[in-house]
Amino acid sequence: MTEGDVNFWDSLETLGHELLNREREIVHKRLPSTKKDKSSASDDGENGSRGQVLRAIERLTETMIAALSKGQSPVLTYKDRQNSSNVSFDEDFGVVPSDNPVVKTVDFSAIKSTTRFARTLQVLAISYRLVQTNTYSTKRDVFYNNTKLFGSQRVLDTIVDDIACMLEVPRHSLHILATSKGCVAGDLTLVDSDGSFLDCSVASGGTMVPAHVQHITNLHSNAKFVLVVEKDATFQKLLDDGFCRKLAPCILVTGKGVPDLNTRMLVHKLWKAFHIPVFALVDADPHGMEIMCTYKYGSMALSHESHSLTVPTLKWLGVLPSDVRRLCIQEDVLLPMTDSDRAKARELLRRPYLSAEPLWRRELEEFMTRDRKAEIQSLISISPTFLTDVYIPNKIKFGGWI
């Protein structure tokens, strides 16, 4: 092992110790709620057990029957997941539900609400049957079993999320799963929910993230860090360049753009299981930054699941706007900011978690000052292997993350 190799791993080990201490603080702060929820722990040790979900659906059904027996119209009430006043920011947990939330109602007596009411009851009935028989279905299968009722996949997806929020259980506890789109590669083995053994170092293009992330077991890795990559094209480029071999042992993950629930859950699970640094590699633009914030802080729509989705200690490895300037990336490789980019940058500046990340805020302001953005691929203009052989190793070796 060369001196450079020693320095490389020493810097990671130092960061690992710092982040582990930070993680212990976060876990300690979570202990009161963990103790409170112990009585309702699931069969696999987490909140949202089969019994809890069944009872929640039964109570909701009883409430509707009671209203009908009194000649009243049944009403469904749930938190408005798109209302920013319904969430708050906690530095240790990310975006979390706030107290006294603004709610939405679906009243069966209102003509405009009858279709949504029927769709919700249908999904509740399907979920109840799946949980009761301990079987699973994908959202796509549920949709295609009654396309006329749901109209579009997006409508069904929203209803499933609203029901999970209404019952105050994780979405996967409804036994209606989303198809995973993310990939993982590198030094990681695990046992999937069906008992199959997965070695993520074997497949040349990466291994698909399992659909039942909450039920995977026997995770094993000697990885020193996890690198979350925004785009699948960059993920594949790194694999083609031998990234996992050159920087071994490590784990590489991509959500292929905006990450799905399973990919976010896997990154959280890796962070929690191995206590190693998690870095993000995203485009140097406001939308890339938002994707990174989703991994670190969560999202408004799924704030009720932040405890199992966020990685509060995630670090921004690149591509930083200041890196673009420092590396003198040619202007013809950069892209002009669009109106959508500018609007997203202004929105991000208003988000409360940017106040906890002054260095991130400074980089975001550089976007707006220069009015230019850069994709990860812009680094290839320096050298075809610059990203793998120089940029990422040096950023890790010399602590070039924020």
mmCIF file of N, CA and C in Angstrom, residues 2 30 46 48 56 62-63 85 98 107-108 113 192 217 220 253 257 275 307 354 358 364 366 387 396:
data_model
loop_
_atom_site.group_PDB
_atom_site.id
_atom_site.type_symbol
_atom_site.label_atom_id
_atom_site.label_comp_id
_atom_site.label_asym_id
_atom_site.label_seq_id
_atom_site.Cartn_x
_atom_site.Cartn_y
_atom_site.Cartn_z
ATOM 1 N N THR A 2 0.614 2.149 -0.892
ATOM 2 C CA THR A 2 1.429 3.359 -1.009
ATOM 3 C C THR A 2 1.031 4.368 0.047
ATOM 4 N N ARG A 30 -33.447 9.851 19.239
ATOM 5 C CA ARG A 30 -34.598 9.084 18.772
ATOM 6 C C ARG A 30 -35.085 8.087 19.812
ATOM 7 N N GLU A 46 -40.363 -3.133 13.440
ATOM 8 C CA GLU A 46 -40.514 -1.726 13.130
ATOM 9 C C GLU A 46 -41.976 -1.332 13.239
ATOM 10 N N GLY A 48 -45.583 -0.163 12.346
ATOM 11 C CA GLY A 48 -46.390 -0.465 11.167
ATOM 12 C C GLY A 48 -46.585 -1.955 11.000
ATOM 13 N N ALA A 56 -56.063 -0.393 12.197
ATOM 14 C CA ALA A 56 -56.281 0.983 11.728
ATOM 15 C C ALA A 56 -57.347 1.012 10.631
ATOM 16 N N GLU A 62 -65.170 1.140 10.762
ATOM 17 C CA GLU A 62 -66.203 1.252 11.812
ATOM 18 C C GLU A 62 -66.721 2.678 11.928
ATOM 19 N N THR A 63 -65.803 3.647 11.775
ATOM 20 C CA THR A 63 -66.207 5.060 11.845
ATOM 21 C C THR A 63 -67.169 5.401 10.712
ATOM 22 N N SER A 85 -46.843 24.110 5.423
ATOM 23 C CA SER A 85 -47.039 24.388 6.853
ATOM 24 C C SER A 85 -47.218 23.100 7.654
ATOM 25 N N SER A 98 -45.264 18.428 11.212
ATOM 26 C CA SER A 98 -45.436 19.424 12.272
ATOM 27 C C SER A 98 -46.690 19.113 13.070
ATOM 28 N N ASP A 107 -65.465 13.996 1.425
ATOM 29 C CA ASP A 107 -66.832 13.816 1.920
ATOM 30 C C ASP A 107 -67.646 13.074 0.859
ATOM 31 N N PHE A 108 -68.214 11.946 1.264
ATOM 32 C CA PHE A 108 -68.973 11.123 0.323
ATOM 33 C C PHE A 108 -70.190 11.854 -0.233
ATOM 34 N N SER A 113 -66.329 14.567 -4.770
ATOM 35 C CA SER A 113 -65.462 13.701 -3.968
ATOM 36 C C SER A 113 -65.826 12.217 -4.064
ATOM 37 N N ASP A 192 -32.230 -11.371 0.097
ATOM 38 C CA ASP A 192 -33.492 -10.719 -0.239
ATOM 39 C C ASP A 192 -34.639 -11.338 0.559
ATOM 40 N N THR A 217 -31.985 -8.992 4.688
ATOM 41 C CA THR A 217 -31.242 -9.380 5.896
ATOM 42 C C THR A 217 -29.805 -9.726 5.519
ATOM 43 N N HIS A 220 -23.770 -7.567 4.418
ATOM 44 C CA HIS A 220 -22.343 -7.645 4.755
ATOM 45 C C HIS A 220 -21.541 -6.804 3.778
ATOM 46 N N VAL A 253 -24.405 3.613 -5.481
ATOM 47 C CA VAL A 253 -25.870 3.543 -5.585
ATOM 48 C C VAL A 253 -26.366 4.649 -6.502
ATOM 49 N N GLY A 257 -31.957 9.510 -11.184
ATOM 50 C CA GLY A 257 -32.686 10.770 -11.125
ATOM 51 C C GLY A 257 -33.330 10.940 -9.766
ATOM 52 N N HIS A 275 -22.316 2.344 9.343
ATOM 53 C CA HIS A 275 -21.729 3.524 9.997
ATOM 54 C C HIS A 275 -20.536 4.066 9.204
ATOM 55 N N HIS A 307 -37.863 9.112 9.250
ATOM 56 C CA HIS A 307 -37.008 8.347 10.157
ATOM 57 C C HIS A 307 -36.386 7.123 9.486
ATOM 58 N N LEU A 354 -31.472 24.855 4.487
ATOM 59 C CA LEU A 354 -30.312 25.564 3.939
ATOM 60 C C LEU A 354 -29.646 26.459 4.978
ATOM 61 N N PRO A 358 -24.594 26.389 5.639
ATOM 62 C CA PRO A 358 -24.120 27.651 5.047
ATOM 63 C C PRO A 358 -23.227 27.449 3.816
ATOM 64 N N LEU A 364 -25.076 27.358 -3.750
ATOM 65 C CA LEU A 364 -26.330 27.632 -4.444
ATOM 66 C C LEU A 364 -26.372 29.076 -4.946
ATOM 67 N N GLU A 366 -23.853 30.715 -5.842
ATOM 68 C CA GLU A 366 -22.941 30.812 -6.986
ATOM 69 C C GLU A 366 -23.651 30.421 -8.279
ATOM 70 N N LEU A 387 -12.979 11.886 -13.919
ATOM 71 C CA LEU A 387 -13.938 11.712 -12.830
ATOM 72 C C LEU A 387 -13.525 10.574 -11.913
ATOM 73 N N ILE A 396 -12.060 12.870 -1.961
ATOM 74 C CA ILE A 396 -12.121 12.076 -0.724
ATOM 75 C C ILE A 396 -10.817 12.186 0.045
#
